mmCIF file of C-alpha atoms and ligand atoms in Angstrom:
data_model
loop_
_atom_site.group_PDB
_atom_site.id
_atom_site.type_symbol
_atom_site.label_atom_id
_atom_site.label_comp_id
_atom_site.label_asym_id
_atom_site.label_seq_id
_atom_site.Cartn_x
_atom_site.Cartn_y
_atom_site.Cartn_z
ATOM 1 C CA MET A 1 24.453 54.624 2.464
ATOM 2 C CA GLU A 2 23.260 56.711 5.189
ATOM 3 C CA ASP A 3 19.156 55.532 6.105
ATOM 4 C CA LEU A 4 18.947 52.164 6.358
ATOM 5 C CA LYS A 5 15.914 51.758 8.122
ATOM 6 C CA ASN A 6 13.418 51.623 5.389
ATOM 7 C CA LEU A 7 15.026 48.913 3.329
ATOM 8 C CA SER A 8 14.468 45.292 2.937
ATOM 9 C CA VAL A 9 16.812 42.206 4.183
ATOM 10 C CA ASP A 10 17.678 41.944 0.498
ATOM 11 C CA SER A 11 19.098 45.447 0.395
ATOM 12 C CA LEU A 12 20.398 45.240 3.687
ATOM 13 C CA VAL A 13 22.960 42.275 3.122
ATOM 14 C CA VAL A 14 24.442 44.710 -0.126
ATOM 15 C CA HIS A 15 24.470 47.816 2.125
ATOM 16 C CA ALA A 16 24.411 47.450 5.681
ATOM 17 C CA GLY A 17 27.549 48.207 8.038
ATOM 18 C CA ILE A 18 29.669 49.975 5.378
ATOM 19 C CA GLY A 19 30.902 53.038 6.805
ATOM 20 C CA LYS A 20 33.061 56.037 5.046
ATOM 21 C CA TYR A 21 36.682 55.461 4.331
ATOM 22 C CA GLU A 22 39.577 57.440 2.923
ATOM 23 C CA ASN A 23 39.490 57.837 -0.460
ATOM 24 C CA HIS A 24 35.753 57.016 -0.777
ATOM 25 C CA PRO A 25 36.217 52.822 -1.825
ATOM 26 C CA VAL A 26 32.415 51.505 -2.444
ATOM 27 C CA ILE A 27 33.354 48.825 0.414
ATOM 28 C CA PRO A 28 35.367 48.610 3.047
ATOM 29 C CA PRO A 29 39.194 47.960 2.654
ATOM 30 C CA ILE A 30 41.140 45.616 4.632
ATOM 31 C CA TYR A 31 42.816 47.427 7.568
ATOM 32 C CA GLN A 32 45.273 44.807 8.272
ATOM 33 C CA VAL A 33 46.794 45.934 11.421
ATOM 34 C CA SER A 34 46.917 44.854 14.977
ATOM 35 C CA THR A 35 47.273 48.670 16.513
ATOM 36 C CA PHE A 36 46.518 52.234 15.632
ATOM 37 C CA SER A 37 48.626 55.361 16.465
ATOM 38 C CA PHE A 38 47.391 58.448 18.881
ATOM 39 C CA GLU A 39 47.637 61.783 17.979
ATOM 40 C CA SER A 40 48.895 62.612 21.117
ATOM 41 C CA ALA A 41 49.249 61.357 24.929
ATOM 42 C CA ASN A 42 46.210 62.919 25.554
ATOM 43 C CA HIS A 43 44.528 61.443 22.843
ATOM 44 C CA GLY A 44 45.252 58.298 23.897
ATOM 45 C CA ALA A 45 44.363 58.423 27.056
ATOM 46 C CA SER A 46 40.863 59.677 26.043
ATOM 47 C CA LEU A 47 40.704 57.064 23.460
ATOM 48 C CA PHE A 48 41.295 53.929 26.408
ATOM 49 C CA ALA A 49 38.749 56.445 28.893
ATOM 50 C CA GLY A 50 36.038 56.480 26.164
ATOM 51 C CA ARG A 51 35.830 60.218 26.019
ATOM 52 C CA GLU A 52 36.234 60.508 22.592
ATOM 53 C CA LYS A 53 35.307 57.206 19.936
ATOM 54 C CA GLY A 54 38.293 55.861 17.693
ATOM 55 C CA TYR A 55 40.280 52.756 17.066
ATOM 56 C CA ILE A 56 43.425 51.702 19.436
ATOM 57 C CA TYR A 57 44.069 47.946 18.755
ATOM 58 C CA SER A 58 42.123 45.171 16.297
ATOM 59 C CA ARG A 59 41.495 43.048 19.772
ATOM 60 C CA MET A 60 39.342 46.032 20.698
ATOM 61 C CA GLY A 61 37.887 47.053 17.487
ATOM 62 C CA ASN A 62 38.614 47.031 13.802
ATOM 63 C CA PRO A 63 36.830 48.906 10.918
ATOM 64 C CA THR A 64 36.745 46.302 8.741
ATOM 65 C CA VAL A 65 35.226 43.758 11.763
ATOM 66 C CA GLU A 66 33.175 46.615 12.266
ATOM 67 C CA ALA A 67 31.821 46.810 8.990
ATOM 68 C CA LEU A 68 30.580 43.130 9.359
ATOM 69 C CA GLU A 69 29.073 43.500 13.070
ATOM 70 C CA LYS A 70 27.191 46.461 11.869
ATOM 71 C CA ASN A 71 25.626 44.578 9.071
ATOM 72 C CA VAL A 72 24.807 41.066 10.648
ATOM 73 C CA ALA A 73 23.298 43.626 13.488
ATOM 74 C CA ALA A 74 21.184 45.170 11.168
ATOM 75 C CA LEU A 75 19.922 42.189 8.908
ATOM 76 C CA GLU A 76 19.085 40.587 12.866
ATOM 77 C CA GLY A 77 17.467 43.677 13.684
ATOM 78 C CA GLY A 78 19.902 43.797 16.700
ATOM 79 C CA TYR A 79 21.539 46.859 18.201
ATOM 80 C CA ALA A 80 25.089 45.620 17.682
ATOM 81 C CA GLY A 81 26.833 42.603 16.573
ATOM 82 C CA LEU A 82 30.233 41.537 18.103
ATOM 83 C CA ALA A 83 32.536 39.174 15.670
ATOM 84 C CA CYS A 84 34.064 36.224 16.778
ATOM 85 C CA GLY A 85 36.891 33.559 16.128
ATOM 86 C CA SER A 86 34.369 31.133 15.266
ATOM 87 C CA GLY A 87 31.075 29.913 15.957
ATOM 88 C CA MET A 88 32.044 28.061 19.357
ATOM 89 C CA ALA A 89 34.023 31.575 20.086
ATOM 90 C CA ALA A 90 30.698 33.127 20.049
ATOM 91 C CA ILE A 91 28.734 30.749 22.021
ATOM 92 C CA HIS A 92 31.281 30.496 24.599
ATOM 93 C CA THR A 93 31.544 34.369 24.734
ATOM 94 C CA ALA A 94 27.791 34.483 24.755
ATOM 95 C CA LEU A 95 26.908 32.675 27.805
ATOM 96 C CA ALA A 96 30.129 33.557 29.559
ATOM 97 C CA THR A 97 28.973 37.122 29.907
ATOM 98 C CA LEU A 98 25.148 35.742 31.031
ATOM 99 C CA LEU A 99 26.143 33.153 33.510
ATOM 100 C CA LYS A 100 28.216 32.622 36.829
ATOM 101 C CA SER A 101 29.192 30.105 39.367
ATOM 102 C CA GLY A 102 25.692 29.049 40.540
ATOM 103 C CA ASP A 103 23.299 29.841 37.995
ATOM 104 C CA HIS A 104 21.457 27.442 35.908
ATOM 105 C CA ILE A 105 21.041 26.972 31.872
ATOM 106 C CA VAL A 106 18.039 25.453 30.216
ATOM 107 C CA CYS A 107 19.481 24.131 26.938
ATOM 108 C CA ALA A 108 17.798 22.392 23.955
ATOM 109 C CA ASP A 109 18.960 18.323 23.633
ATOM 110 C CA ALA A 110 19.378 18.857 19.809
ATOM 111 C CA VAL A 111 21.839 21.357 19.234
ATOM 112 C CA TYR A 112 25.219 21.339 17.686
ATOM 113 C CA GLY A 113 27.288 18.428 18.968
ATOM 114 C CA PRO A 114 30.294 20.985 20.510
ATOM 115 C CA THR A 115 27.697 23.106 22.435
ATOM 116 C CA CYS A 116 26.050 20.274 24.195
ATOM 117 C CA THR A 117 29.889 19.360 25.399
ATOM 118 C CA LEU A 118 30.200 22.910 25.922
ATOM 119 C CA VAL A 119 27.211 23.315 28.494
ATOM 120 C CA GLU A 120 27.354 19.935 30.289
ATOM 121 C CA SER A 121 31.290 19.114 30.600
ATOM 122 C CA ILE A 122 33.053 22.935 30.401
ATOM 123 C CA LEU A 123 30.342 25.557 32.184
ATOM 124 C CA SER A 124 29.997 22.430 34.405
ATOM 125 C CA GLN A 125 32.943 22.747 35.837
ATOM 126 C CA MET A 126 32.991 26.455 36.223
ATOM 127 C CA GLY A 127 29.795 25.681 38.428
ATOM 128 C CA VAL A 128 27.304 26.225 36.550
ATOM 129 C CA GLU A 129 24.617 23.873 36.313
ATOM 130 C CA SER A 130 22.163 22.615 33.501
ATOM 131 C CA THR A 131 19.344 20.903 32.727
ATOM 132 C CA ILE A 132 18.615 19.466 28.765
ATOM 133 C CA VAL A 133 15.676 18.975 27.416
ATOM 134 C CA ASP A 134 13.442 18.661 24.748
ATOM 135 C CA THR A 135 12.822 22.203 23.961
ATOM 136 C CA SER A 136 9.951 21.576 21.395
ATOM 137 C CA ASP A 137 8.086 20.248 24.590
ATOM 138 C CA LEU A 138 6.596 23.253 26.090
ATOM 139 C CA GLU A 139 5.778 21.836 29.541
ATOM 140 C CA ALA A 140 9.324 20.276 29.574
ATOM 141 C CA VAL A 141 10.543 23.627 29.257
ATOM 142 C CA GLU A 142 8.428 25.152 32.222
ATOM 143 C CA LYS A 143 9.289 21.914 34.215
ATOM 144 C CA ALA A 144 13.239 22.779 33.783
ATOM 145 C CA MET A 145 13.237 26.272 35.105
ATOM 146 C CA ARG A 146 14.929 27.099 38.367
ATOM 147 C CA PRO A 147 15.102 29.863 40.431
ATOM 148 C CA ASN A 148 18.415 30.338 39.200
ATOM 149 C CA THR A 149 18.003 29.942 35.550
ATOM 150 C CA LYS A 150 19.372 32.855 33.655
ATOM 151 C CA VAL A 151 19.625 31.081 30.286
ATOM 152 C CA VAL A 152 17.346 29.163 27.935
ATOM 153 C CA TYR A 153 19.332 28.121 25.145
ATOM 154 C CA LEU A 154 17.273 27.376 21.928
ATOM 155 C CA GLU A 155 18.448 25.749 18.417
ATOM 156 C CA SER A 156 15.511 25.812 16.080
ATOM 157 C CA PRO A 157 15.345 23.818 13.655
ATOM 158 C CA GLY A 158 17.910 21.610 15.810
ATOM 159 C CA ASN A 159 21.141 19.991 14.634
ATOM 160 C CA PRO A 160 20.766 17.254 12.793
ATOM 161 C CA THR A 161 17.137 16.262 13.615
ATOM 162 C CA LEU A 162 15.282 19.556 12.582
ATOM 163 C CA VAL A 163 12.850 19.443 15.504
ATOM 164 C CA ILE A 164 11.101 23.261 16.047
ATOM 165 C CA THR A 165 10.763 25.045 18.994
ATOM 166 C CA ASP A 166 8.190 27.302 19.365
ATOM 167 C CA ILE A 167 10.534 30.620 19.633
ATOM 168 C CA ALA A 168 7.712 33.039 20.895
ATOM 169 C CA ALA A 169 6.353 30.526 23.973
ATOM 170 C CA VAL A 170 9.484 29.266 25.093
ATOM 171 C CA SER A 171 10.491 33.116 25.474
ATOM 172 C CA LYS A 172 7.619 34.040 27.069
ATOM 173 C CA ILE A 173 8.209 31.034 29.537
ATOM 174 C CA ALA A 174 11.998 32.607 30.075
ATOM 175 C CA HIS A 175 10.935 35.667 30.639
ATOM 176 C CA ALA A 176 8.444 34.837 33.202
ATOM 177 C CA HIS A 177 11.212 33.050 35.408
ATOM 178 C CA GLY A 178 13.726 35.949 34.785
ATOM 179 C CA ALA A 179 15.936 34.290 32.442
ATOM 180 C CA GLU A 180 17.027 35.332 29.057
ATOM 181 C CA VAL A 181 16.814 33.602 26.002
ATOM 182 C CA VAL A 182 19.992 32.690 23.423
ATOM 183 C CA ILE A 183 19.024 31.299 20.345
ATOM 184 C CA ASP A 184 21.430 29.701 17.672
ATOM 185 C CA ASN A 185 20.214 31.120 14.418
ATOM 186 C CA THR A 186 23.074 29.127 12.054
ATOM 187 C CA PHE A 187 20.520 27.197 10.656
ATOM 188 C CA MET A 188 18.072 29.842 9.373
ATOM 189 C CA SER A 189 20.318 33.142 9.053
ATOM 190 C CA PRO A 190 18.271 36.293 9.359
ATOM 191 C CA ILE A 191 16.612 35.646 6.039
ATOM 192 C CA LEU A 192 14.615 32.894 6.978
ATOM 193 C CA GLN A 193 14.015 33.463 10.719
ATOM 194 C CA GLN A 194 14.621 36.833 12.961
ATOM 195 C CA PRO A 195 14.583 35.931 16.576
ATOM 196 C CA PHE A 196 14.453 39.030 17.931
ATOM 197 C CA LYS A 197 10.825 39.741 16.207
ATOM 198 C CA LEU A 198 9.679 36.442 18.259
ATOM 199 C CA GLY A 199 11.459 37.504 21.930
ATOM 200 C CA ALA A 200 14.943 36.394 21.714
ATOM 201 C CA ASP A 201 17.903 38.594 23.793
ATOM 202 C CA VAL A 202 21.055 37.161 22.156
ATOM 203 C CA ILE A 203 21.852 35.558 18.411
ATOM 204 C CA VAL A 204 24.464 33.762 18.042
ATOM 205 C CA HIS A 205 25.932 32.424 14.763
ATOM 206 C CA SER A 206 28.508 30.349 12.813
ATOM 207 C CA LEU A 207 29.522 32.677 10.269
ATOM 208 C CA THR A 208 31.136 29.906 8.963
ATOM 209 C CA LYS A 209 27.769 27.907 7.298
ATOM 210 C CA PHE A 210 24.806 30.261 5.824
ATOM 211 C CA LEU A 211 26.530 34.069 6.169
ATOM 212 C CA ASN A 212 29.887 33.356 4.844
ATOM 213 C CA GLY A 213 28.413 30.460 2.553
ATOM 214 C CA HIS A 214 32.009 29.840 0.590
ATOM 215 C CA ALA A 215 33.484 26.932 2.828
ATOM 216 C CA ASP A 216 36.775 29.197 2.979
ATOM 217 C CA VAL A 217 36.414 31.137 6.503
ATOM 218 C CA VAL A 218 35.803 29.841 10.572
ATOM 219 C CA GLY A 219 33.760 32.562 12.399
ATOM 220 C CA GLY A 220 30.902 33.438 14.472
ATOM 221 C CA MET A 221 29.652 36.333 15.794
ATOM 222 C CA ILE A 222 26.775 37.491 18.322
ATOM 223 C CA VAL A 223 23.976 39.895 18.338
ATOM 224 C CA VAL A 224 22.810 41.680 20.780
ATOM 225 C CA LYS A 225 19.135 43.172 20.967
ATOM 226 C CA ARG A 226 19.420 46.189 23.179
ATOM 227 C CA GLU A 227 22.316 48.801 23.869
ATOM 228 C CA GLU A 228 22.636 47.855 27.640
ATOM 229 C CA GLN A 229 23.197 44.602 26.960
ATOM 230 C CA CYS A 230 26.063 45.793 24.370
ATOM 231 C CA TYR A 231 28.931 46.518 27.352
ATOM 232 C CA GLU A 232 29.133 43.072 29.013
ATOM 233 C CA PHE A 233 29.580 41.241 26.168
ATOM 234 C CA ARG A 234 31.902 43.553 24.201
ATOM 235 C CA LYS A 235 34.155 43.295 27.914
ATOM 236 C CA MET A 236 34.215 39.644 28.118
ATOM 237 C CA LEU A 237 34.776 39.466 24.186
ATOM 238 C CA ASN A 238 37.873 41.623 25.050
ATOM 239 C CA HIS A 239 39.181 39.792 27.767
ATOM 240 C CA LEU A 240 38.447 36.378 26.702
ATOM 241 C CA GLY A 241 39.702 37.474 23.300
ATOM 242 C CA GLY A 242 38.404 34.955 20.717
ATOM 243 C CA VAL A 243 37.846 37.881 18.319
ATOM 244 C CA LEU A 244 37.533 37.715 14.577
ATOM 245 C CA PRO A 245 40.775 38.999 12.088
ATOM 246 C CA PRO A 246 40.378 41.820 9.893
ATOM 247 C CA PHE A 247 40.355 39.464 6.320
ATOM 248 C CA GLU A 248 38.274 36.615 7.423
ATOM 249 C CA SER A 249 35.655 39.714 8.504
ATOM 250 C CA PHE A 250 36.056 40.986 4.504
ATOM 251 C CA LEU A 251 35.386 37.471 3.488
ATOM 252 C CA VAL A 252 32.413 36.922 5.132
ATOM 253 C CA HIS A 253 30.855 40.005 4.365
ATOM 254 C CA ARG A 254 31.332 39.634 0.590
ATOM 255 C CA GLY A 255 29.441 36.310 1.024
ATOM 256 C CA ILE A 256 26.562 37.890 2.747
ATOM 257 C CA LYS A 257 25.873 40.024 -0.125
ATOM 258 C CA THR A 258 24.368 37.254 -1.630
ATOM 259 C CA LEU A 259 22.927 35.695 1.250
ATOM 260 C CA SER A 260 19.240 36.230 0.167
ATOM 261 C CA LEU A 261 20.011 35.016 -3.162
ATOM 262 C CA ARG A 262 21.393 31.656 -2.059
ATOM 263 C CA MET A 263 18.516 30.865 0.684
ATOM 264 C CA LYS A 264 15.717 31.162 -2.255
ATOM 265 C CA ARG A 265 18.134 28.920 -4.181
ATOM 266 C CA HIS A 266 19.118 26.639 -1.177
ATOM 267 C CA CYS A 267 15.282 26.400 0.005
ATOM 268 C CA GLU A 268 13.646 25.671 -3.639
ATOM 269 C CA SER A 269 16.833 23.265 -4.008
ATOM 270 C CA ALA A 270 16.598 21.430 -0.653
ATOM 271 C CA MET A 271 12.927 20.872 -0.890
ATOM 272 C CA LYS A 272 12.878 18.742 -4.101
ATOM 273 C CA VAL A 273 15.752 16.656 -2.594
ATOM 274 C CA ALA A 274 13.382 16.348 0.641
ATOM 275 C CA GLN A 275 10.662 15.583 -1.771
ATOM 276 C CA TYR A 276 13.361 12.937 -4.275
ATOM 277 C CA LEU A 277 14.002 10.946 -0.940
ATOM 278 C CA GLU A 278 10.844 10.690 0.755
ATOM 279 C CA SER A 279 9.565 8.907 -2.365
ATOM 280 C CA HIS A 280 12.592 6.631 -2.512
ATOM 281 C CA SER A 281 11.845 2.892 -1.873
ATOM 282 C CA ALA A 282 15.460 2.636 0.083
ATOM 283 C CA VAL A 283 14.737 5.894 2.207
ATOM 284 C CA GLU A 284 13.164 4.883 5.576
ATOM 285 C CA TRP A 285 12.065 8.468 6.383
ATOM 286 C CA VAL A 286 12.765 12.316 5.870
ATOM 287 C CA ARG A 287 13.001 15.573 7.821
ATOM 288 C CA TYR A 288 12.469 18.692 6.060
ATOM 289 C CA PRO A 289 10.308 21.736 8.028
ATOM 290 C CA TRP A 290 8.675 22.411 4.765
ATOM 291 C CA LEU A 291 7.771 18.390 4.475
ATOM 292 C CA ASP A 292 4.134 17.835 5.426
ATOM 293 C CA SER A 293 5.715 14.713 7.219
ATOM 294 C CA HIS A 294 7.286 17.195 9.510
ATOM 295 C CA PRO A 295 5.856 17.222 12.868
ATOM 296 C CA GLN A 296 6.143 20.585 13.966
ATOM 297 C CA GLN A 297 5.412 21.743 10.186
ATOM 298 C CA GLU A 298 2.988 24.324 11.737
ATOM 299 C CA ILE A 299 5.161 26.295 14.292
ATOM 300 C CA ALA A 300 7.741 26.143 11.112
ATOM 301 C CA LYS A 301 5.565 27.997 8.643
ATOM 302 C CA LYS A 302 4.761 30.245 11.644
ATOM 303 C CA GLN A 303 8.082 31.330 12.520
ATOM 304 C CA MET A 304 10.167 30.931 9.544
ATOM 305 C CA SER A 305 9.982 32.123 6.322
ATOM 306 C CA GLY A 306 11.588 29.108 4.310
ATOM 307 C CA GLY A 307 12.773 25.587 5.086
ATOM 308 C CA GLY A 308 16.428 26.069 4.762
ATOM 309 C CA ALA A 309 19.212 23.713 2.763
ATOM 310 C CA VAL A 310 19.705 20.888 5.306
ATOM 311 C CA VAL A 311 17.942 17.892 4.897
ATOM 312 C CA SER A 312 17.693 15.062 7.512
ATOM 313 C CA PHE A 313 16.773 11.173 6.582
ATOM 314 C CA SER A 314 17.767 7.350 6.914
ATOM 315 C CA LEU A 315 17.648 4.597 5.033
ATOM 316 C CA LYS A 316 16.361 1.259 5.187
ATOM 317 C CA GLY A 317 19.178 -0.226 5.588
ATOM 318 C CA GLY A 318 20.232 2.053 8.750
ATOM 319 C CA LEU A 319 23.960 2.664 9.067
ATOM 320 C CA GLU A 320 25.373 0.616 7.301
ATOM 321 C CA ALA A 321 23.858 1.314 3.642
ATOM 322 C CA GLY A 322 24.073 5.182 4.666
ATOM 323 C CA LYS A 323 28.010 4.666 4.879
ATOM 324 C CA ARG A 324 27.846 2.586 1.386
ATOM 325 C CA MET A 325 25.543 6.126 0.268
ATOM 326 C CA MET A 326 28.380 8.683 1.623
ATOM 327 C CA ASN A 327 31.065 6.397 0.019
ATOM 328 C CA CYS A 328 29.407 6.416 -3.489
ATOM 329 C CA VAL A 329 28.479 10.164 -3.903
ATOM 330 C CA ARG A 330 30.358 11.754 -6.336
ATOM 331 C CA LEU A 331 28.914 15.228 -6.951
ATOM 332 C CA CYS A 332 28.234 15.673 -3.337
ATOM 333 C CA GLY A 333 31.309 16.299 -0.881
ATOM 334 C CA LEU A 334 32.181 14.277 2.007
ATOM 335 C CA ALA A 335 32.201 16.349 4.685
ATOM 336 C CA VAL A 336 30.845 18.292 8.204
ATOM 337 C CA SER A 337 30.023 22.178 7.974
ATOM 338 C CA LEU A 338 26.762 23.110 5.965
ATOM 339 C CA GLY A 339 25.231 26.508 4.174
ATOM 340 C CA GLY A 340 27.647 26.782 1.731
ATOM 341 C CA VAL A 341 27.533 26.993 -2.466
ATOM 342 C CA GLU A 342 28.692 22.888 -2.686
ATOM 343 C CA SER A 343 26.560 20.147 -1.454
ATOM 344 C CA LEU A 344 28.121 18.590 1.697
ATOM 345 C CA ILE A 345 26.895 14.964 3.235
ATOM 346 C CA GLN A 346 27.907 13.566 6.336
ATOM 347 C CA HIS A 347 26.892 10.882 9.358
ATOM 348 C CA PRO A 348 26.139 13.220 12.953
ATOM 349 C CA ALA A 349 26.767 10.142 15.058
ATOM 350 C CA GLY A 350 30.218 9.479 13.791
ATOM 351 C CA MET A 351 30.897 12.660 13.032
ATOM 352 C CA THR A 352 29.665 16.103 13.639
ATOM 353 C CA HIS A 353 27.757 14.607 17.227
ATOM 354 C CA ALA A 354 30.467 11.931 17.922
ATOM 355 C CA SER A 355 31.726 13.946 20.739
ATOM 356 C CA MET A 356 28.223 14.235 22.667
ATOM 357 C CA GLY A 357 28.829 10.605 23.021
ATOM 358 C CA PRO A 358 26.043 7.698 22.925
ATOM 359 C CA GLU A 359 23.510 8.787 25.845
ATOM 360 C CA ALA A 360 23.005 12.377 25.080
ATOM 361 C CA ARG A 361 22.496 11.363 21.155
ATOM 362 C CA LYS A 362 19.891 9.147 22.239
ATOM 363 C CA ARG A 363 18.192 11.790 23.872
ATOM 364 C CA ALA A 364 18.159 13.863 21.186
ATOM 365 C CA ASN A 365 16.647 11.181 18.711
ATOM 366 C CA ILE A 366 20.228 11.110 16.834
ATOM 367 C CA THR A 367 19.893 7.812 15.689
ATOM 368 C CA ASP A 368 22.872 6.043 14.048
ATOM 369 C CA GLY A 369 21.142 5.757 10.809
ATOM 370 C CA LEU A 370 20.612 9.763 10.409
ATOM 371 C CA VAL A 371 22.366 11.053 7.516
ATOM 372 C CA ARG A 372 22.551 14.786 7.294
ATOM 373 C CA ILE A 373 23.031 16.545 3.988
ATOM 374 C CA SER A 374 23.522 20.531 2.983
ATOM 375 C CA VAL A 375 21.917 21.279 -0.373
ATOM 376 C CA GLY A 376 24.379 23.550 -2.347
ATOM 377 C CA VAL A 377 23.479 26.012 -5.003
ATOM 378 C CA GLU A 378 24.177 23.549 -7.780
ATOM 379 C CA ASP A 379 21.946 22.775 -10.143
ATOM 380 C CA VAL A 380 18.909 20.608 -8.415
ATOM 381 C CA ASP A 381 18.992 17.689 -10.622
ATOM 382 C CA ASP A 382 22.553 17.092 -10.751
ATOM 383 C CA ILE A 383 22.619 16.807 -6.978
ATOM 384 C CA ILE A 384 19.294 14.111 -6.939
ATOM 385 C CA ALA A 385 21.495 12.334 -9.899
ATOM 386 C CA ASP A 386 24.283 12.074 -7.650
ATOM 387 C CA LEU A 387 22.108 11.041 -4.700
ATOM 388 C CA ASP A 388 20.017 8.698 -7.187
ATOM 389 C CA GLN A 389 23.313 7.019 -8.516
ATOM 390 C CA ALA A 390 24.436 6.947 -4.334
ATOM 391 C CA LEU A 391 21.273 5.105 -3.362
ATOM 392 C CA ALA A 392 21.556 2.636 -6.030
ATOM 393 C CA CYS A 393 25.011 1.714 -4.769
ATOM 394 C CA THR A 394 23.661 0.591 -1.374
ATOM 395 C CA THR A 395 21.535 -1.995 -3.129
ATOM 396 C CA SER A 396 24.777 -3.285 -5.225
ATOM 397 C CA ASP A 397 28.398 -3.570 -4.790
ATOM 398 C CA CYS A 398 29.872 -0.540 -6.571
ATOM 399 C CA GLY A 399 33.055 -1.282 -5.797
ATOM 400 C CA SER A 400 34.639 1.696 -4.459
ATOM 401 C CA PRO A 401 33.954 5.112 -7.004
ATOM 402 C CA ALA A 402 36.237 7.504 -7.906
ATOM 403 C CA LYS A 403 35.476 11.128 -7.147
ATOM 404 C CA VAL A 404 35.316 13.275 -10.002
ATOM 405 C CA GLY A 405 37.296 16.310 -8.253
ATOM 406 C CA VAL A 406 34.816 18.357 -5.477
ATOM 407 C CA GLY A 407 35.040 15.377 -3.146
HETATM 408 C C1 PLP B 501 28.792 24.996 12.988
HETATM 409 C C2 PLP B 501 27.954 25.531 14.056
HETATM 410 C C3 PLP B 501 28.567 25.549 15.000
HETATM 411 C C4 PLP B 501 29.762 25.880 15.747
HETATM 412 O O1 PLP B 501 30.537 26.914 14.523
HETATM 413 P P1 PLP B 501 32.199 27.226 14.355
HETATM 414 O O2 PLP B 501 31.863 28.155 13.525
HETATM 415 O O3 PLP B 501 32.455 25.527 13.676
HETATM 416 O O4 PLP B 501 32.805 27.004 15.975
HETATM 417 C C5 PLP B 501 27.571 26.210 15.778
HETATM 418 N N1 PLP B 501 26.006 26.002 15.755
HETATM 419 C C6 PLP B 501 26.087 25.560 14.483
HETATM 420 C C7 PLP B 501 24.278 25.771 14.268
HETATM 421 C C8 PLP B 501 26.555 25.151 13.980
HETATM 422 O O5 PLP B 501 26.353 24.596 12.405
#
C-alpha cells in the first residue's frame, strides 16, 4: 500500500506500516534476529554514521518492529512511532527525553497508578520537580505552571475515575508557558480520540490494552508529532534500551487489524452495561463518559468519538459489597488490565492504584469502594446477566462460587 493519505482510520488499521519484503508476503514477516550483517566494513560504517539506511542491531531497529511503529504513527496522525517493552517503558522513555534535573512537570492526579509513582518518587530522585493537579480544572493547571515547567502530562479519560480533561484548552495553557503536552491515550486508542488534532505534542500508549487487545503481550508506544522531535526520543529509547521485541510487535500489529471493529463493540456494550448498573438498586453511582450523569459529558463528546470500554461504579454497600461482587463474577475475569476481548473486573484501591498510597488516591477521588470493569466483546446480554447474578450475591450469602473456566 503506497499512498495512505486518503484512507480512513478503519482502513489504516489494516494497511498502515506494511513494507516490502522478500518473496512479497502480505504481512510483515517476523525478523526474529538480534543483529544484521554488513556487506562490507565501509557499509557498516556508513550505516552507523547514518549516511545509508539499513538495519544494524535489533535494539536500534528491526523491520517487524518498524512495521508496527509506522502503523500506530499513521493511526495517530503523527510523524513516527517508537515501540517500547511496556506502557511504563514508553512513559519513562518519553519523560526522560523531555525532562532533566531542575525541570518541572505538571501531572494529572487521576492517572495510571505506576505513572504517579514514576513522577512523584522516581523522577523526583533525579531532580525533577512535580505538581500533581486535577487537570479537568483549567485554573488549577494555569496556577501550577512555573518558569521551569517543561511537560504537562495528561490522561483523559483518567484512570479509573474517568474524569475528562479538555485537551485543547490545557494544550493552549501549556504552550503559552513553553511546555509540551504528553498524553496517555491508552483508554481511547486512536480510534476514539486523536490528541495531536487537539494540540498534544507526544502520545504514549500501553499496547497491552486495546491496541493488542488479546491479553497476550505487554508493550508500549511513543508517538511523536513532528520530525524534529524524533532524534532525541530514538536516542533515549536506544540508550535506555526498553524496546519491544519482534514477536511481540508481530502480535500487536495483528491485533490492531481489528481495532476499529473492537472499539465499536466495546463502546456499544459498555454503554449498555453502564445504563444497567445505573438502574440497579444496589449501585450507588456509575461513571461512564457517555452517560448524562457524567459531569464532563459535553467535553467528552467534543473530543472523543465514543465512550470506551471502561465503566467505574461503586456499590451502596461500599468496599465489602464490591469485594463480594468481584468474588461472584463467572464470565468476567477478576484480573487487572483492560481493553482486551474479555471482560475484566478489578478493584483499583487494592490493585492497580495500591502503589499510589491512600493520600494520592484521595486526591484523585479514587474511593475505596470504586470497582472498575473493562467491558469485552462477548455478547452484552451475557455480560449483564453475569453482573446481575454477581450483584445478587452482594445481598445474599451465595457461598464460594466455582468459576466457569474463564476466571
Ligand atoms: C496499563 C496502563 C499503563 C501501563 O502499561 P503497561 O503496558 O502495563 O506497562 C499506562 N497507562 C494506562 C492508562 C494503562 O491502562
